[in-house]
PDB file of C-alpha atoms in Angstrom:
ATOM      1  CA  UNK F1402      -0.140   0.313   0.296  1.00  0.00           C
ATOM      2  CA  UNK F1403       1.382   3.517  -1.108  1.00  0.00           C
ATOM      3  CA  UNK F1404       2.136   5.801   1.948  1.00  0.00           C
ATOM      4  CA  UNK F1405       0.526   8.625   2.468  1.00  0.00           C
ATOM      5  CA  UNK F1406       1.565  12.377   2.281  1.00  0.00           C
ATOM      6  CA  UNK F1407       2.300  14.026   4.792  1.00  0.00           C
ATOM      7  CA  UNK F1408       1.534  17.306   5.704  1.00  0.00           C
ATOM      8  CA  UNK F1409       5.277  18.842   5.531  1.00  0.00           C
ATOM      9  CA  UNK F1410       6.270  17.412   2.022  1.00  0.00           C
ATOM     10  CA  UNK F1411       3.873  20.232   1.113  1.00  0.00           C
ATOM     11  CA  UNK F1412       4.712  22.976   3.166  1.00  0.00           C
ATOM     12  CA  UNK F1413       7.442  25.741   2.113  1.00  0.00           C
ATOM     13  CA  UNK F1414       7.804  26.433   5.600  1.00  0.00           C
ATOM     14  CA  UNK F1415       7.841  23.593   7.991  1.00  0.00           C
ATOM     15  CA  UNK F1416       6.490  25.924  11.479  1.00  0.00           C
ATOM     16  CA  UNK F1417       2.572  24.497  12.273  1.00  0.00           C
ATOM     17  CA  UNK F1418       2.205  22.336  15.308  1.00  0.00           C
ATOM     18  CA  UNK F1419      -1.459  22.613  15.914  1.00  0.00           C
ATOM     19  CA  UNK F1420      -1.116  19.777  18.955  1.00  0.00           C
ATOM     20  CA  UNK F1421       0.774  18.356  21.769  1.00  0.00           C
ATOM     21  CA  UNK F1422       0.295  14.872  23.792  1.00  0.00           C
ATOM     22  CA  UNK F1423       1.610  14.305  27.187  1.00  0.00           C
ATOM     23  CA  UNK F1424       1.530  10.282  28.098  1.00  0.00           C
ATOM     24  CA  UNK F1425       1.707   9.892  32.629  1.00  0.00           C
ATOM     25  CA  UNK F1426      -0.961   8.549  35.094  1.00  0.00           C
ATOM     26  CA  UNK F1427      -4.826   9.817  35.232  1.00  0.00           C
ATOM     27  CA  UNK F1428      -4.280  11.667  38.249  1.00  0.00           C
ATOM     28  CA  UNK F1429      -1.010  13.660  37.365  1.00  0.00           C
ATOM     29  CA  UNK F1430      -2.537  14.580  34.002  1.00  0.00           C
ATOM     30  CA  UNK F1431      -5.723  16.029  35.884  1.00  0.00           C
ATOM     31  CA  UNK F1432      -3.253  17.689  38.345  1.00  0.00           C
ATOM     32  CA  UNK F1433      -1.624  19.590  35.100  1.00  0.00           C
ATOM     33  CA  UNK F1434      -4.808  20.573  33.802  1.00  0.00           C
ATOM     34  CA  UNK F1435      -6.092  21.814  37.600  1.00  0.00           C
ATOM     35  CA  UNK F1436      -3.178  24.369  36.514  1.00  0.00           C
ATOM     36  CA  UNK F1437       0.283  22.709  38.525  1.00  0.00           C
ATOM     37  CA  UNK F1438       3.170  22.038  35.467  1.00  0.00           C
ATOM     38  CA  UNK F1439       5.091  20.077  37.720  1.00  0.00           C
ATOM     39  CA  UNK F1440       8.791  20.619  35.929  1.00  0.00           C
ATOM     40  CA  UNK F1441      11.701  17.498  36.704  1.00  0.00           C
ATOM     41  CA  UNK F1442      15.224  18.043  35.619  1.00  0.00           C
ATOM     42  CA  UNK F1443      17.462  16.409  33.189  1.00  0.00           C
ATOM     43  CA  UNK F1444      19.475  14.986  35.746  1.00  0.00           C
ATOM     44  CA  UNK F1445      15.806  13.098  36.489  1.00  0.00           C
ATOM     45  CA  UNK F1446      15.992  12.080  33.106  1.00  0.00           C
ATOM     46  CA  UNK F1447      18.992  10.402  33.011  1.00  0.00           C
ATOM     47  CA  UNK F1448      18.361   8.249  36.545  1.00  0.00           C
ATOM     48  CA  UNK F1449      15.441   6.627  34.744  1.00  0.00           C
ATOM     49  CA  UNK F1450      16.977   5.699  32.324  1.00  0.00           C
ATOM     50  CA  UNK F1451      20.417   4.474  34.098  1.00  0.00           C
ATOM     51  CA  UNK F1452      17.820   2.492  37.109  1.00  0.00           C
ATOM     52  CA  UNK F1453      15.719   0.980  34.744  1.00  0.00           C
ATOM     53  CA  UNK F1454      17.860   0.177  32.163  1.00  0.00           C
ATOM     54  CA  UNK F1455      16.192   0.490  29.557  1.00  0.00           C
ATOM     55  CA  UNK F1456      16.686   3.156  26.609  1.00  0.00           C
ATOM     56  CA  UNK F1457      13.984   5.576  25.650  1.00  0.00           C
ATOM     57  CA  UNK F1458      12.467   5.249  29.261  1.00  0.00           C
ATOM     58  CA  UNK F1459      14.651   8.068  30.248  1.00  0.00           C
ATOM     59  CA  UNK F1460      18.033   9.420  28.393  1.00  0.00           C
ATOM     60  CA  UNK F1461      21.707   8.925  30.599  1.00  0.00           C
ATOM     61  CA  UNK F1462      23.281  11.078  27.847  1.00  0.00           C
ATOM     62  CA  UNK F1463      20.085  14.222  26.406  1.00  0.00           C
ATOM     63  CA  UNK F1464      22.683  17.387  27.695  1.00  0.00           C
ATOM     64  CA  UNK F1465      25.883  15.373  27.464  1.00  0.00           C
ATOM     65  CA  UNK F1466      28.656  16.342  24.721  1.00  0.00           C
ATOM     66  CA  UNK F1467      29.875  13.290  23.197  1.00  0.00           C
ATOM     67  CA  UNK F1468      32.983  13.718  21.085  1.00  0.00           C
ATOM     68  CA  UNK F1469      34.413  10.866  19.676  1.00  0.00           C
ATOM     69  CA  UNK F1470      38.155  10.335  18.158  1.00  0.00           C
ATOM     70  CA  UNK F1471      39.353  13.356  19.933  1.00  0.00           C
ATOM     71  CA  UNK F1472      43.200  14.289  21.438  1.00  0.00           C
ATOM     72  CA  UNK F1473      43.212  15.208  24.819  1.00  0.00           C
ATOM     73  CA  UNK F1474      45.726  17.045  26.667  1.00  0.00           C
ATOM     74  CA  UNK F1475      45.542  18.140  30.201  1.00  0.00           C
ATOM     75  CA  UNK F1476      47.833  20.933  31.771  1.00  0.00           C
ATOM     76  CA  UNK F1477      48.869  22.591  34.845  1.00  0.00           C
ATOM     77  CA  UNK F1478      46.179  25.143  35.106  1.00  0.00           C
ATOM     78  CA  UNK F1479      49.173  28.078  36.487  1.00  0.00           C
ATOM     79  CA  UNK F1480      52.438  26.801  34.324  1.00  0.00           C
ATOM     80  CA  UNK F1481      50.969  25.488  31.490  1.00  0.00           C
ATOM     81  CA  UNK F1482      53.116  22.278  31.627  1.00  0.00           C
ATOM     82  CA  UNK F1483      51.319  19.251  30.109  1.00  0.00           C
ATOM     83  CA  UNK F1484      50.456  16.599  32.357  1.00  0.00           C
ATOM     84  CA  UNK F1485      49.206  14.302  30.196  1.00  0.00           C
ATOM     85  CA  UNK F1486      48.222  14.032  26.516  1.00  0.00           C
ATOM     86  CA  UNK F1487      46.416  10.986  24.501  1.00  0.00           C
ATOM     87  CA  UNK F1488      43.554  10.330  22.588  1.00  0.00           C
ATOM     88  CA  UNK F1489      40.490   9.451  22.859  1.00  0.00           C
ATOM     89  CA  UNK F1490      38.128   6.673  21.535  1.00  0.00           C
ATOM     90  CA  UNK F1491      35.264   8.224  23.149  1.00  0.00           C
ATOM     91  CA  UNK F1492      35.028  11.852  25.698  1.00  0.00           C
ATOM     92  CA  UNK F1493      31.596  12.228  27.512  1.00  0.00           C
ATOM     93  CA  UNK F1494      31.844  16.361  28.921  1.00  0.00           C
ATOM     94  CA  UNK F1495      28.937  18.172  31.461  1.00  0.00           C
ATOM     95  CA  UNK F1496      28.210  20.022  33.293  1.00  0.00           C
ATOM     96  CA  UNK F1497      26.514  19.295  36.814  1.00  0.00           C
ATOM     97  CA  UNK F1498      24.338  22.552  36.283  1.00  0.00           C
ATOM     98  CA  UNK F1499      23.396  21.844  33.221  1.00  0.00           C
ATOM     99  CA  UNK F1500      21.539  18.447  34.352  1.00  0.00           C
ATOM    100  CA  UNK F1501      20.101  20.359  37.395  1.00  0.00           C
ATOM    101  CA  UNK F1502      18.071  22.837  34.742  1.00  0.00           C
ATOM    102  CA  UNK F1503      14.350  21.842  34.801  1.00  0.00           C
ATOM    103  CA  UNK F1504      12.268  21.004  31.468  1.00  0.00           C
ATOM    104  CA  UNK F1505       8.400  20.314  30.329  1.00  0.00           C
ATOM    105  CA  UNK F1506       8.553  17.270  27.687  1.00  0.00           C
ATOM    106  CA  UNK F1507       5.232  16.746  25.644  1.00  0.00           C
ATOM    107  CA  UNK F1508       5.200  15.033  22.002  1.00  0.00           C
ATOM    108  CA  UNK F1509       4.577  17.290  19.773  1.00  0.00           C
ATOM    109  CA  UNK F1510       1.886  16.769  17.187  1.00  0.00           C
ATOM    110  CA  UNK F1511       4.236  17.665  14.195  1.00  0.00           C
ATOM    111  CA  UNK F1512       3.863  17.893  10.442  1.00  0.00           C
ATOM    112  CA  UNK F1513       5.330  14.917   9.840  1.00  0.00           C
ATOM    113  CA  UNK F1514       2.825  13.177  11.677  1.00  0.00           C
ATOM    114  CA  UNK F1515      -0.520  14.567   9.731  1.00  0.00           C
ATOM    115  CA  UNK F1516      -1.384  12.503   6.882  1.00  0.00           C
ATOM    116  CA  UNK F1517      -3.231  14.432   4.453  1.00  0.00           C
ATOM    117  CA  UNK F1518      -6.532  13.527   3.556  1.00  0.00           C
ATOM    118  CA  UNK F1519      -8.134  16.184   1.240  1.00  0.00           C
ATOM    119  CA  UNK F1520      -6.740  19.850   0.531  1.00  0.00           C
ATOM    120  CA  UNK F1521      -9.837  22.349  -0.434  1.00  0.00           C
ATOM    121  CA  UNK F1522      -9.815  25.704  -0.479  1.00  0.00           C
ATOM    122  CA  UNK F1523      -6.502  26.141   0.804  1.00  0.00           C
ATOM    123  CA  UNK F1524      -7.236  24.285   3.766  1.00  0.00           C
ATOM    124  CA  UNK F1525      -5.559  20.791   4.714  1.00  0.00           C
ATOM    125  CA  UNK F1526      -7.570  17.775   6.760  1.00  0.00           C
ATOM    126  CA  UNK F1527      -5.324  15.755   7.352  1.00  0.00           C
ATOM    127  CA  UNK F1528      -5.442  12.762  10.072  1.00  0.00           C
ATOM    128  CA  UNK F1529      -2.912  12.004  13.054  1.00  0.00           C
ATOM    129  CA  UNK F1530      -0.643   8.692  12.282  1.00  0.00           C
ATOM    130  CA  UNK F1531       1.545   7.986  15.104  1.00  0.00           C
ATOM    131  CA  UNK F1532       4.773   6.243  14.424  1.00  0.00           C
ATOM    132  CA  UNK F1533       4.309   2.264  15.526  1.00  0.00           C
ATOM    133  CA  UNK F1534       7.090   2.701  17.584  1.00  0.00           C
ATOM    134  CA  UNK F1535       5.254   5.588  19.982  1.00  0.00           C
ATOM    135  CA  UNK F1536       2.146   3.544  20.011  1.00  0.00           C
ATOM    136  CA  UNK F1537       4.022   0.945  20.824  1.00  0.00           C
ATOM    137  CA  UNK F1538       6.588   2.681  23.829  1.00  0.00           C
ATOM    138  CA  UNK F1539       3.969   4.535  24.704  1.00  0.00           C
ATOM    139  CA  UNK F1540       1.529   1.707  25.722  1.00  0.00           C
ATOM    140  CA  UNK F1541       4.086  -0.341  27.802  1.00  0.00           C
ATOM    141  CA  UNK F1542       6.168   2.642  29.308  1.00  0.00           C
ATOM    142  CA  UNK F1543       4.907   5.802  28.628  1.00  0.00           C
ATOM    143  CA  UNK F1544       1.632   6.171  31.020  1.00  0.00           C
ATOM    144  CA  UNK F1545      -2.065   4.596  31.201  1.00  0.00           C
ATOM    145  CA  UNK F1546      -4.060   7.720  30.018  1.00  0.00           C
ATOM    146  CA  UNK F1547      -2.161  10.666  27.320  1.00  0.00           C
ATOM    147  CA  UNK F1548      -3.827  14.463  27.453  1.00  0.00           C
ATOM    148  CA  UNK F1549      -4.454  15.802  24.278  1.00  0.00           C
ATOM    149  CA  UNK F1550      -3.337  19.671  24.683  1.00  0.00           C
ATOM    150  CA  UNK F1551      -4.155  22.400  22.069  1.00  0.00           C
ATOM    151  CA  UNK F1552      -0.839  23.892  21.405  1.00  0.00           C
ATOM    152  CA  UNK F1553      -1.432  27.283  20.523  1.00  0.00           C
ATOM    153  CA  UNK F1554      -3.323  28.064  23.248  1.00  0.00           C
ATOM    154  CA  UNK F1555      -0.795  26.106  26.020  1.00  0.00           C
ATOM    155  CA  UNK F1556       2.172  27.978  24.618  1.00  0.00           C
ATOM    156  CA  UNK F1557       0.423  31.371  24.931  1.00  0.00           C
ATOM    157  CA  UNK F1558      -0.799  30.493  28.605  1.00  0.00           C
ATOM    158  CA  UNK F1559       2.510  29.232  29.391  1.00  0.00           C
ATOM    159  CA  UNK F1560       4.415  31.865  28.387  1.00  0.00           C
ATOM    160  CA  UNK F1561       1.937  35.095  29.920  1.00  0.00           C
ATOM    161  CA  UNK F1562       2.505  33.209  33.408  1.00  0.00           C
ATOM    162  CA  UNK F1563       6.056  33.225  33.403  1.00  0.00           C
ATOM    163  CA  UNK F1564       6.567  36.503  31.826  1.00  0.00           C
ATOM    164  CA  UNK F1565       4.139  37.936  35.026  1.00  0.00           C
ATOM    165  CA  UNK F1566       6.224  35.413  37.478  1.00  0.00           C
ATOM    166  CA  UNK F1567       9.284  37.026  35.957  1.00  0.00           C
ATOM    167  CA  UNK F1568      10.627  33.267  34.937  1.00  0.00           C
ATOM    168  CA  UNK F1569      12.396  32.992  31.402  1.00  0.00           C
ATOM    169  CA  UNK F1570      11.191  30.467  29.691  1.00  0.00           C
ATOM    170  CA  UNK F1571      11.839  28.826  25.976  1.00  0.00           C
ATOM    171  CA  UNK F1572       9.801  26.745  23.961  1.00  0.00           C
ATOM    172  CA  UNK F1573      10.870  24.700  20.678  1.00  0.00           C
ATOM    173  CA  UNK F1574      11.105  21.524  19.447  1.00  0.00           C
ATOM    174  CA  UNK F1575      13.494  18.954  19.904  1.00  0.00           C
ATOM    175  CA  UNK F1576      16.537  18.065  16.659  1.00  0.00           C
ATOM    176  CA  UNK F1577      17.354  15.177  16.441  1.00  0.00           C
ATOM    177  CA  UNK F1578      21.344  14.300  15.035  1.00  0.00           C
ATOM    178  CA  UNK F1579      23.233  11.187  14.605  1.00  0.00           C
ATOM    179  CA  UNK F1580      25.524  11.604  17.779  1.00  0.00           C
ATOM    180  CA  UNK F1581      28.092   9.543  16.758  1.00  0.00           C
ATOM    181  CA  UNK F1582      29.537  12.783  14.496  1.00  0.00           C
ATOM    182  CA  UNK F1583      31.173  15.781  16.083  1.00  0.00           C
ATOM    183  CA  UNK F1584      28.778  18.539  15.065  1.00  0.00           C
ATOM    184  CA  UNK F1585      30.828  21.487  15.686  1.00  0.00           C
ATOM    185  CA  UNK F1586      27.336  23.650  16.493  1.00  0.00           C
ATOM    186  CA  UNK F1587      27.018  21.457  19.007  1.00  0.00           C
ATOM    187  CA  UNK F1588      30.566  21.321  20.220  1.00  0.00           C
ATOM    188  CA  UNK F1589      30.290  25.629  19.955  1.00  0.00           C
ATOM    189  CA  UNK F1590      27.425  25.172  22.087  1.00  0.00           C
ATOM    190  CA  UNK F1591      28.095  23.725  25.194  1.00  0.00           C
ATOM    191  CA  UNK F1592      31.097  26.008  25.422  1.00  0.00           C
ATOM    192  CA  UNK F1593      29.269  28.962  25.262  1.00  0.00           C
ATOM    193  CA  UNK F1594      26.154  27.761  27.064  1.00  0.00           C
ATOM    194  CA  UNK F1595      23.592  28.359  24.214  1.00  0.00           C
ATOM    195  CA  UNK F1596      19.739  27.590  24.728  1.00  0.00           C
ATOM    196  CA  UNK F1597      19.962  24.818  21.259  1.00  0.00           C
ATOM    197  CA  UNK F1598      22.435  22.790  22.765  1.00  0.00           C
ATOM    198  CA  UNK F1599      19.097  21.571  25.257  1.00  0.00           C
ATOM    199  CA  UNK F1600      16.994  21.034  21.998  1.00  0.00           C
ATOM    200  CA  UNK F1601      19.121  18.268  20.519  1.00  0.00           C
ATOM    201  CA  UNK F1602      19.090  14.415  20.894  1.00  0.00           C
ATOM    202  CA  UNK F1603      19.895  11.412  19.048  1.00  0.00           C
ATOM    203  CA  UNK F1604      18.616   9.882  16.129  1.00  0.00           C
ATOM    204  CA  UNK F1605      17.231   7.360  18.680  1.00  0.00           C
ATOM    205  CA  UNK F1606      14.592   9.047  20.416  1.00  0.00           C
ATOM    206  CA  UNK F1607      13.299  10.616  16.997  1.00  0.00           C
ATOM    207  CA  UNK F1608      10.338   8.444  17.812  1.00  0.00           C
ATOM    208  CA  UNK F1609       9.119  10.845  20.625  1.00  0.00           C
ATOM    209  CA  UNK F1610       8.776  14.096  18.619  1.00  0.00           C
ATOM    210  CA  UNK F1611       9.183  16.167  21.642  1.00  0.00           C
ATOM    211  CA  UNK F1612       8.287  19.420  22.173  1.00  0.00           C
ATOM    212  CA  UNK F1613       9.949  20.974  25.200  1.00  0.00           C
ATOM    213  CA  UNK F1614       9.870  23.966  27.362  1.00  0.00           C
ATOM    214  CA  UNK F1615      13.185  24.618  29.043  1.00  0.00           C
ATOM    215  CA  UNK F1616      13.353  26.759  32.234  1.00  0.00           C
ATOM    216  CA  UNK F1617      17.312  28.071  31.610  1.00  0.00           C
ATOM    217  CA  UNK F1618      17.121  30.281  35.538  1.00  0.00           C
ATOM    218  CA  UNK F1619      15.172  27.584  37.501  1.00  0.00           C
ATOM    219  CA  UNK F1620      18.084  24.826  38.830  1.00  0.00           C
ATOM    220  CA  UNK F1621      18.303  22.515  41.531  1.00  0.00           C
ATOM    221  CA  UNK F1622      18.484  19.209  42.485  1.00  0.00           C
ATOM    222  CA  UNK F1623      14.586  19.028  43.196  1.00  0.00           C
ATOM    223  CA  UNK F1624      11.455  19.659  41.120  1.00  0.00           C
ATOM    224  CA  UNK F1625      10.030  22.597  40.390  1.00  0.00           C
ATOM    225  CA  UNK F1626       6.040  23.773  40.531  1.00  0.00           C
ATOM    226  CA  UNK F1627       4.677  26.421  38.185  1.00  0.00           C
ATOM    227  CA  UNK F1628       0.739  26.991  38.800  1.00  0.00           C
ATOM    228  CA  UNK F1629      -0.593  28.130  35.240  1.00  0.00           C
ATOM    229  CA  UNK F1630      -4.082  28.204  36.196  1.00  0.00           C
ATOM    230  CA  UNK F1631      -6.900  26.337  34.907  1.00  0.00           C
ATOM    231  CA  UNK F1632      -6.499  24.325  31.104  1.00  0.00           C
ATOM    232  CA  UNK F1633      -9.185  22.343  30.949  1.00  0.00           C
ATOM    233  CA  UNK F1634     -10.762  24.862  28.119  1.00  0.00           C
ATOM    234  CA  UNK F1635      -7.970  23.830  25.804  1.00  0.00           C
ATOM    235  CA  UNK F1636      -6.540  19.720  27.107  1.00  0.00           C
ATOM    236  CA  UNK F1637      -8.567  16.955  26.863  1.00  0.00           C
ATOM    237  CA  UNK F1638      -7.246  13.686  28.575  1.00  0.00           C
ATOM    238  CA  UNK F1639      -8.426   9.898  27.413  1.00  0.00           C
ATOM    239  CA  UNK F1640      -7.188   6.187  28.428  1.00  0.00           C
ATOM    240  CA  UNK F1641      -3.716   5.883  26.331  1.00  0.00           C
ATOM    241  CA  UNK F1642      -5.049   2.682  24.482  1.00  0.00           C
ATOM    242  CA  UNK F1643      -8.765   4.570  23.294  1.00  0.00           C
ATOM    243  CA  UNK F1644      -6.946   7.262  21.835  1.00  0.00           C
ATOM    244  CA  UNK F1645      -4.485   5.205  20.098  1.00  0.00           C
ATOM    245  CA  UNK F1646      -7.133   3.722  18.438  1.00  0.00           C
ATOM    246  CA  UNK F1647      -9.599   6.879  17.551  1.00  0.00           C
ATOM    247  CA  UNK F1648      -9.629   8.625  14.493  1.00  0.00           C
ATOM    248  CA  UNK F1649      -8.261  12.132  14.839  1.00  0.00           C
ATOM    249  CA  UNK F1650      -8.537  14.848  11.787  1.00  0.00           C
ATOM    250  CA  UNK F1651      -6.628  18.038  11.744  1.00  0.00           C
ATOM    251  CA  UNK F1652      -7.447  21.472   9.747  1.00  0.00           C
ATOM    252  CA  UNK F1653      -5.018  23.553   8.625  1.00  0.00           C
ATOM    253  CA  UNK F1654      -4.763  26.732   6.465  1.00  0.00           C
ATOM    254  CA  UNK F1655      -2.329  26.956   4.774  1.00  0.00           C
ATOM    255  CA  UNK F1656      -0.078  29.947   3.125  1.00  0.00           C
ATOM    256  CA  UNK F1657       0.113  31.389  -0.365  1.00  0.00           C
ATOM    257  CA  UNK F1658       3.080  29.828  -0.953  1.00  0.00           C
ATOM    258  CA  UNK F1659       3.044  25.935   0.199  1.00  0.00           C
ATOM    259  CA  UNK F1660       2.872  24.245  -2.078  1.00  0.00           C
ATOM    260  CA  UNK F1661      -0.160  21.866  -3.023  1.00  0.00           C
ATOM    261  CA  UNK F1662      -0.119  19.025  -5.094  1.00  0.00           C
ATOM    262  CA  UNK F1663      -0.486  15.854  -4.249  1.00  0.00           C
ATOM    263  CA  UNK F1664       1.097  12.401  -4.827  1.00  0.00           C
TER     264      UNK F1664
END
């Protein structure tokens, strides 16, 4: 059977994100619906993988800079004398402070997850098509319930509350890359503290289609909580199994520059 065309294949600018999914327990999602934005730090997700011994449940190297085939030189900080010099097949660099930064993660409903059903009068009718891997892992590990979130309304609320509270919040999709390659821009971002470093993960996790909010100034060992007020008006909670069996459609208005040809 021929694969149906995805919305990202016709967009000039792939900037549409109509919704997001948050998998968890019903209790946790109802708490979120009531306004409790619960933020774990990166260390929490690292510990999850180490504890579960299962890659994908967490991520032990999310904000670790992994470099392959590098020349390493250790010098005395005062005299500059070379104390040790050699070659390493792999090297991991990380900052304790980075791992104590807090974030909020969701599965973003990105345009590559939307199958085109029809395009008429510059409006694309699309159907949500989650990958089999995401469905399988969601049922096994992510939680027995899922919240559907209107992404525009949610982003607006989080940013508004953070401005009022003087909290910096940065939202963006996660970029998935081959971390066995030494990416110059990632090395530079790690060295300079550029926030792009916190929105990159290994290709292994691409099925997650993650969208995250980073709170770079909320640094600490314990979870943080921000009260954003009730979001019941633009969220819905479903049992995970039921949701994954549903036929969910989105209608999105295309810009005049977007291609509208179908295969």
